[in-house]
């Protein structure tokens, strides 16, 4: 999933999610038509949440690395 971020002065707008970066890019002209000429934009890939088992393995790995460094 992808998210379109538009910063226009002090306002930040988050538009999406989109299935592909191409779909976000296709929608960009419509979104920018309501912004000033100085607006900046980016397309970001969204990451899914970590699974509990992956988070646990990562935590255990950090403990092993910390113990080895001591």
PDB file of C-alpha atoms in Angstrom:
ATOM      1  CA  UNK A   1       0.000   0.000   0.000  1.00  0.00           C
ATOM      2  CA  UNK A   2       1.129   3.549  -0.704  1.00  0.00           C
ATOM      3  CA  UNK A   3       0.305   6.939   0.787  1.00  0.00           C
ATOM      4  CA  UNK A   4       0.541  10.332  -0.904  1.00  0.00           C
ATOM      5  CA  UNK A   5       1.834  13.094   1.409  1.00  0.00           C
ATOM      6  CA  UNK A   6       1.417  16.733   0.383  1.00  0.00           C
ATOM      7  CA  UNK A   7       2.968  19.580   2.404  1.00  0.00           C
ATOM      8  CA  UNK A   8       1.554  23.006   1.597  1.00  0.00           C
ATOM      9  CA  UNK A   9       2.903  25.658   3.947  1.00  0.00           C
ATOM     10  CA  UNK A  10       2.076  24.559   7.494  1.00  0.00           C
ATOM     11  CA  UNK A  11      -0.539  22.028   6.352  1.00  0.00           C
ATOM     12  CA  UNK A  12       0.303  18.378   5.702  1.00  0.00           C
ATOM     13  CA  UNK A  13      -2.279  16.204   3.951  1.00  0.00           C
ATOM     14  CA  UNK A  14      -2.191  12.409   3.797  1.00  0.00           C
ATOM     15  CA  UNK A  15      -4.137  10.910   0.897  1.00  0.00           C
ATOM     16  CA  UNK A  16      -4.651   7.221   0.247  1.00  0.00           C
ATOM     17  CA  UNK A  17      -4.023   4.384   0.640  1.00  0.00           C
ATOM     18  CA  UNK A  18      -3.328   3.346  -2.951  1.00  0.00           C
ATOM     19  CA  UNK A  19      -2.565  -0.163  -4.164  1.00  0.00           C
ATOM     20  CA  UNK A  20       0.349   0.935  -6.384  1.00  0.00           C
ATOM     21  CA  UNK A  21       2.591   4.009  -6.635  1.00  0.00           C
ATOM     22  CA  UNK A  22       1.212   4.508 -10.161  1.00  0.00           C
ATOM     23  CA  UNK A  23      -2.327   4.956  -8.786  1.00  0.00           C
ATOM     24  CA  UNK A  24      -1.011   7.545  -6.295  1.00  0.00           C
ATOM     25  CA  UNK A  25       0.816   9.308  -9.101  1.00  0.00           C
ATOM     26  CA  UNK A  26      -2.329   9.304 -11.249  1.00  0.00           C
ATOM     27  CA  UNK A  27      -4.242  11.030  -8.427  1.00  0.00           C
ATOM     28  CA  UNK A  28      -1.496  13.600  -7.857  1.00  0.00           C
ATOM     29  CA  UNK A  29      -2.748  16.147 -10.418  1.00  0.00           C
ATOM     30  CA  UNK A  30      -6.210  16.195  -8.816  1.00  0.00           C
ATOM     31  CA  UNK A  31      -4.734  16.679  -5.343  1.00  0.00           C
ATOM     32  CA  UNK A  32      -2.267  19.393  -6.401  1.00  0.00           C
ATOM     33  CA  UNK A  33      -5.031  21.389  -8.114  1.00  0.00           C
ATOM     34  CA  UNK A  34      -6.263  22.390  -4.646  1.00  0.00           C
ATOM     35  CA  UNK A  35      -2.774  23.355  -3.380  1.00  0.00           C
ATOM     36  CA  UNK A  36      -0.516  26.369  -3.806  1.00  0.00           C
ATOM     37  CA  UNK A  37       2.277  26.365  -6.385  1.00  0.00           C
ATOM     38  CA  UNK A  38       4.862  25.759  -3.657  1.00  0.00           C
ATOM     39  CA  UNK A  39       3.360  22.504  -2.370  1.00  0.00           C
ATOM     40  CA  UNK A  40       5.736  19.556  -2.006  1.00  0.00           C
ATOM     41  CA  UNK A  41       4.710  15.925  -2.313  1.00  0.00           C
ATOM     42  CA  UNK A  42       6.013  12.393  -1.748  1.00  0.00           C
ATOM     43  CA  UNK A  43       4.701   8.882  -2.232  1.00  0.00           C
ATOM     44  CA  UNK A  44       5.468   6.579   0.698  1.00  0.00           C
ATOM     45  CA  UNK A  45       5.265   2.795   0.902  1.00  0.00           C
ATOM     46  CA  UNK A  46       3.319   1.705   3.976  1.00  0.00           C
ATOM     47  CA  UNK A  47       4.705  -1.147   6.037  1.00  0.00           C
ATOM     48  CA  UNK A  48       2.500  -3.696   7.715  1.00  0.00           C
ATOM     49  CA  UNK A  49       2.674  -4.252  11.466  1.00  0.00           C
ATOM     50  CA  UNK A  50       5.261  -6.687  12.773  1.00  0.00           C
ATOM     51  CA  UNK A  51       3.972 -10.107  13.651  1.00  0.00           C
ATOM     52  CA  UNK A  52       4.290 -11.078  17.311  1.00  0.00           C
ATOM     53  CA  UNK A  53       6.657 -13.954  16.503  1.00  0.00           C
ATOM     54  CA  UNK A  54       8.951 -11.695  14.462  1.00  0.00           C
ATOM     55  CA  UNK A  55       8.993  -9.054  17.226  1.00  0.00           C
ATOM     56  CA  UNK A  56       9.867 -11.747  19.779  1.00  0.00           C
ATOM     57  CA  UNK A  57      12.737 -13.099  17.615  1.00  0.00           C
ATOM     58  CA  UNK A  58      14.039  -9.564  17.118  1.00  0.00           C
ATOM     59  CA  UNK A  59      13.907  -8.902  20.873  1.00  0.00           C
ATOM     60  CA  UNK A  60      15.738 -12.179  21.632  1.00  0.00           C
ATOM     61  CA  UNK A  61      18.399 -11.345  19.035  1.00  0.00           C
ATOM     62  CA  UNK A  62      18.970  -7.938  20.649  1.00  0.00           C
ATOM     63  CA  UNK A  63      19.465  -9.633  24.055  1.00  0.00           C
ATOM     64  CA  UNK A  64      22.078 -12.011  22.552  1.00  0.00           C
ATOM     65  CA  UNK A  65      23.942  -9.139  20.858  1.00  0.00           C
ATOM     66  CA  UNK A  66      23.894  -7.073  24.068  1.00  0.00           C
ATOM     67  CA  UNK A  67      25.168 -10.036  26.127  1.00  0.00           C
ATOM     68  CA  UNK A  68      27.956 -10.711  23.622  1.00  0.00           C
ATOM     69  CA  UNK A  69      29.052  -7.081  23.731  1.00  0.00           C
ATOM     70  CA  UNK A  70      29.388  -7.147  27.553  1.00  0.00           C
TER      71      UNK A  70
END
